[in-house]
Coordinates of C-alpha atoms in Angstrom, one line a residue:
X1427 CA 34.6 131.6 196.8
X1428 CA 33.3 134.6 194.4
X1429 CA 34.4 132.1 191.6
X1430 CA 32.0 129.6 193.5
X1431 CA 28.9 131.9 193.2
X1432 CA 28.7 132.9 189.9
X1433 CA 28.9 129.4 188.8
X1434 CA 25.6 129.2 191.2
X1435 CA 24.1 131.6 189.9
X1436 CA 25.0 130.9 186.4
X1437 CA 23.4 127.2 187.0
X1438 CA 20.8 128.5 188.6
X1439 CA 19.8 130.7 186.1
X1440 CA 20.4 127.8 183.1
X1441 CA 17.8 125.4 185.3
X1442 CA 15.5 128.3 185.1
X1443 CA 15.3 128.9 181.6
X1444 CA 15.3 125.1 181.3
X1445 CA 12.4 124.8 183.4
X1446 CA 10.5 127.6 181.5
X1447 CA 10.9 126.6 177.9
X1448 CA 10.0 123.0 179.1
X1449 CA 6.5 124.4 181.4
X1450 CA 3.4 123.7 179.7
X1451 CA 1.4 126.8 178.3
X1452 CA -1.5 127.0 179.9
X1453 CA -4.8 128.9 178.7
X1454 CA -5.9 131.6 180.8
X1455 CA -2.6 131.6 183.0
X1456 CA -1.9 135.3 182.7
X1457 CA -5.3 136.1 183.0
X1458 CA -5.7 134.1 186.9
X1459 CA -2.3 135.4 187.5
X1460 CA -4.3 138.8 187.1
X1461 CA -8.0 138.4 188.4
X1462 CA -7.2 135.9 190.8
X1463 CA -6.9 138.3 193.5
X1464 CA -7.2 136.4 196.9
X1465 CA -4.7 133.5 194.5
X1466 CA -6.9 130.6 195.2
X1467 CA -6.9 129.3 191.8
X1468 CA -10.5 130.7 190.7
X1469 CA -11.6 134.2 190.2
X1470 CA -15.1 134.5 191.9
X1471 CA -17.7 137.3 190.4
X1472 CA -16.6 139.1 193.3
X1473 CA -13.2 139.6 192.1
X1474 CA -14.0 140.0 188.8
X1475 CA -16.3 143.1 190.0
X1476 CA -13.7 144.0 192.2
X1477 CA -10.9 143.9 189.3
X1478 CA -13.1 146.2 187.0
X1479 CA -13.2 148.7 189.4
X1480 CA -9.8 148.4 189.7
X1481 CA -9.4 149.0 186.3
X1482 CA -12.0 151.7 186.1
X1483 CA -10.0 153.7 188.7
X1484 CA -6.9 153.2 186.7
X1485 CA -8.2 155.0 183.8
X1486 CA -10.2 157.5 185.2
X1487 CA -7.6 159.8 185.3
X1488 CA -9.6 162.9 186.4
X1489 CA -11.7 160.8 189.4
X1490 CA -15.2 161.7 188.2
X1491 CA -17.0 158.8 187.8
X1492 CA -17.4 158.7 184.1
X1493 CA -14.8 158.4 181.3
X1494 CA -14.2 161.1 179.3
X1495 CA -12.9 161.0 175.6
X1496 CA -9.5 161.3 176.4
X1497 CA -9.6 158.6 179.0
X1498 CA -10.9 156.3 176.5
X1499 CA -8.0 157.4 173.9
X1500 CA -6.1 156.2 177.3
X1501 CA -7.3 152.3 177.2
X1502 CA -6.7 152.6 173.5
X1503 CA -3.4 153.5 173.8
X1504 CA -2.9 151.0 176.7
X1505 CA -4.2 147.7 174.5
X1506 CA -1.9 148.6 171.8
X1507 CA 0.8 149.0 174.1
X1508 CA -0.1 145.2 175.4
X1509 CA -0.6 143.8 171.6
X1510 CA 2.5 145.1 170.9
X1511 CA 4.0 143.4 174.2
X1512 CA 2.5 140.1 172.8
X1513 CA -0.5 140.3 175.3
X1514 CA -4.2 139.6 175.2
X1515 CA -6.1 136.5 174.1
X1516 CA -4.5 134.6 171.3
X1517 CA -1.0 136.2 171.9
X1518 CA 0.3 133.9 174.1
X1519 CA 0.3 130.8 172.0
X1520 CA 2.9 128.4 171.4
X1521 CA 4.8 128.5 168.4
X1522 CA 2.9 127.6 165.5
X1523 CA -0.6 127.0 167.4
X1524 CA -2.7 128.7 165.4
X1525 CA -5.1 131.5 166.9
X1526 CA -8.5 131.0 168.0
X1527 CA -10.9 130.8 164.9
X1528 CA -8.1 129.7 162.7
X1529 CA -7.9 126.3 163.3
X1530 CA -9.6 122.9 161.2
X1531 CA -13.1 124.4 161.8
X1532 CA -16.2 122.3 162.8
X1533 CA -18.1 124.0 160.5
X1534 CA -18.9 123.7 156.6
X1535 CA -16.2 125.6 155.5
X1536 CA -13.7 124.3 158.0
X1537 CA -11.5 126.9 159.1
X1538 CA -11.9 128.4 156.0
X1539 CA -14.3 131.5 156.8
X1540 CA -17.5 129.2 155.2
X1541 CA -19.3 128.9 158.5
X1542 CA -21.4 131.2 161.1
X1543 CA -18.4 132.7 162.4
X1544 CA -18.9 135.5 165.2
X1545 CA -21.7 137.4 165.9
X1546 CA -19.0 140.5 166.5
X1547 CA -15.7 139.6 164.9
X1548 CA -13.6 142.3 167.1
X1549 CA -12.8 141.4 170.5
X1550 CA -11.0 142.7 173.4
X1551 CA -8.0 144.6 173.1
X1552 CA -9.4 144.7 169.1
X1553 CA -12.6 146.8 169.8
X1554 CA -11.8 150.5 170.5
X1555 CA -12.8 151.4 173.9
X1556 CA -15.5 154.4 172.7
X1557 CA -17.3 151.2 170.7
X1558 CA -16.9 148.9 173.3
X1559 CA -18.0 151.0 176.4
X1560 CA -21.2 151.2 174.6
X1561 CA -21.9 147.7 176.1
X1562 CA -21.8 148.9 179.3
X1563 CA -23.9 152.4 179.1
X1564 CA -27.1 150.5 180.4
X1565 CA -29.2 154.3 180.6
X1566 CA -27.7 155.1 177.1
X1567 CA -26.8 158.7 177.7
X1568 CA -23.8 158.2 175.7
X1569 CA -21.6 158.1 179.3
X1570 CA -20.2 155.3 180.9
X1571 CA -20.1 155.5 184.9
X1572 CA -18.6 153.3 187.5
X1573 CA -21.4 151.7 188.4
X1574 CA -22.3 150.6 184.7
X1575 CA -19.0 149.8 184.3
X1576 CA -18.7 147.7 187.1
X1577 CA -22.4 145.9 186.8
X1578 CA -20.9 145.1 183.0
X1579 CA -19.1 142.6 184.6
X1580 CA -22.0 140.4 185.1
X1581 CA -22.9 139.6 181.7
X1582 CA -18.9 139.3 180.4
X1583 CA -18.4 136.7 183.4
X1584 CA -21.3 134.3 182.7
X1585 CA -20.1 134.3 179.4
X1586 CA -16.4 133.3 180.0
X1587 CA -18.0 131.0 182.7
X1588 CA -17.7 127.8 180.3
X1589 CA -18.9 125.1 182.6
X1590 CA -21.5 127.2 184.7
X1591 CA -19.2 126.7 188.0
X1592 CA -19.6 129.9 188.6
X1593 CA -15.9 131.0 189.1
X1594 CA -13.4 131.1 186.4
X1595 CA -10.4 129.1 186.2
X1596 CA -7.8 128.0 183.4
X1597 CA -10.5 125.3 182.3
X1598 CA -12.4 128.5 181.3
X1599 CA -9.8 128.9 178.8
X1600 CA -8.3 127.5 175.7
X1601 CA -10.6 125.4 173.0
X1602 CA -13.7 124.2 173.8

């Protein structure tokens, strides 16, 4: 009989793996399985606001509303900690699928670094967290709060918004 279940278990755990190297990759996935927090497939604005205070109440270690300098050292640390665990955008790809921005190009230098390009070439878990909180200091006292942190959301969610649907979902995602 105990013979029995391990050969189960073993099978089970072959169909599995099976089953994952065979699923799709999906843009965005990891992301919805993140910011999707009521799991109905979409993240509303409401979520998304409700996710970056989340995340604001992570790394405020010291509960006072603002970050410090050493909390921002803190999401440093914790973006190179998820490059290195093959996280963020671009990360995920399948083998050999080259990274967003590196592909044939629609532009006169195709892919080869000839056209517009982006306005800011570091994004996400590239910027550093002092540089990129500026974004969000709306007053500009040099001191990102909650609140600003939190409204920030607006502006980063119409912009990942690709078809104007108003939520975001894994059509959000990928190449346009």
């Amino acid at each position: 009989m105990k013979r029995a279940l391990i050969v189960a278990a073993a099978l089970s755990l072959c169909a599995g793996l099976a089953q994952a190297q065979t699923r799709p990759f999906v843009p965005g996935e990891d992301f919805m399985l993140q910011w999707d927090l009521d799991g109905d497939g979409k993240v509303t604005r409401a979520e998304a606001r409700e996710q970056r205070g989340n995340i604001f109440v992570m790394f405020d270690q010291d509960s006072d509303g603002t970050f410090s300098d050493e909390e921002l050292a803190g999401i440093d640390e914790h973006k190179a900690m998820q490059l290195e665990a093959g996280k963020g955008p671009g990360h995920n790809l399948p083998a050999g699928t080259p990274p967003p921005g590196m592909g044939p190009g629609k532009g006169p230098g195709k892919g080869l670094g000839m056209g517009k390009g982006p306005v800011n070439p570091l994004t996400g878990l590239d910027v550093p967290a002092a540089q990129g909180m500026r974004l969000f200091d709306s007053n500009g006292d040099g001191t990102v709060t909650e609140a600003e942190f939190i409204t920030g959301t607006d502006g980063w969610f119409t912009m990942r918004d690709r078809n104007g649907d108003g939520v975001l979902t894994t059509a959000d995602f990928g190449r346009p």
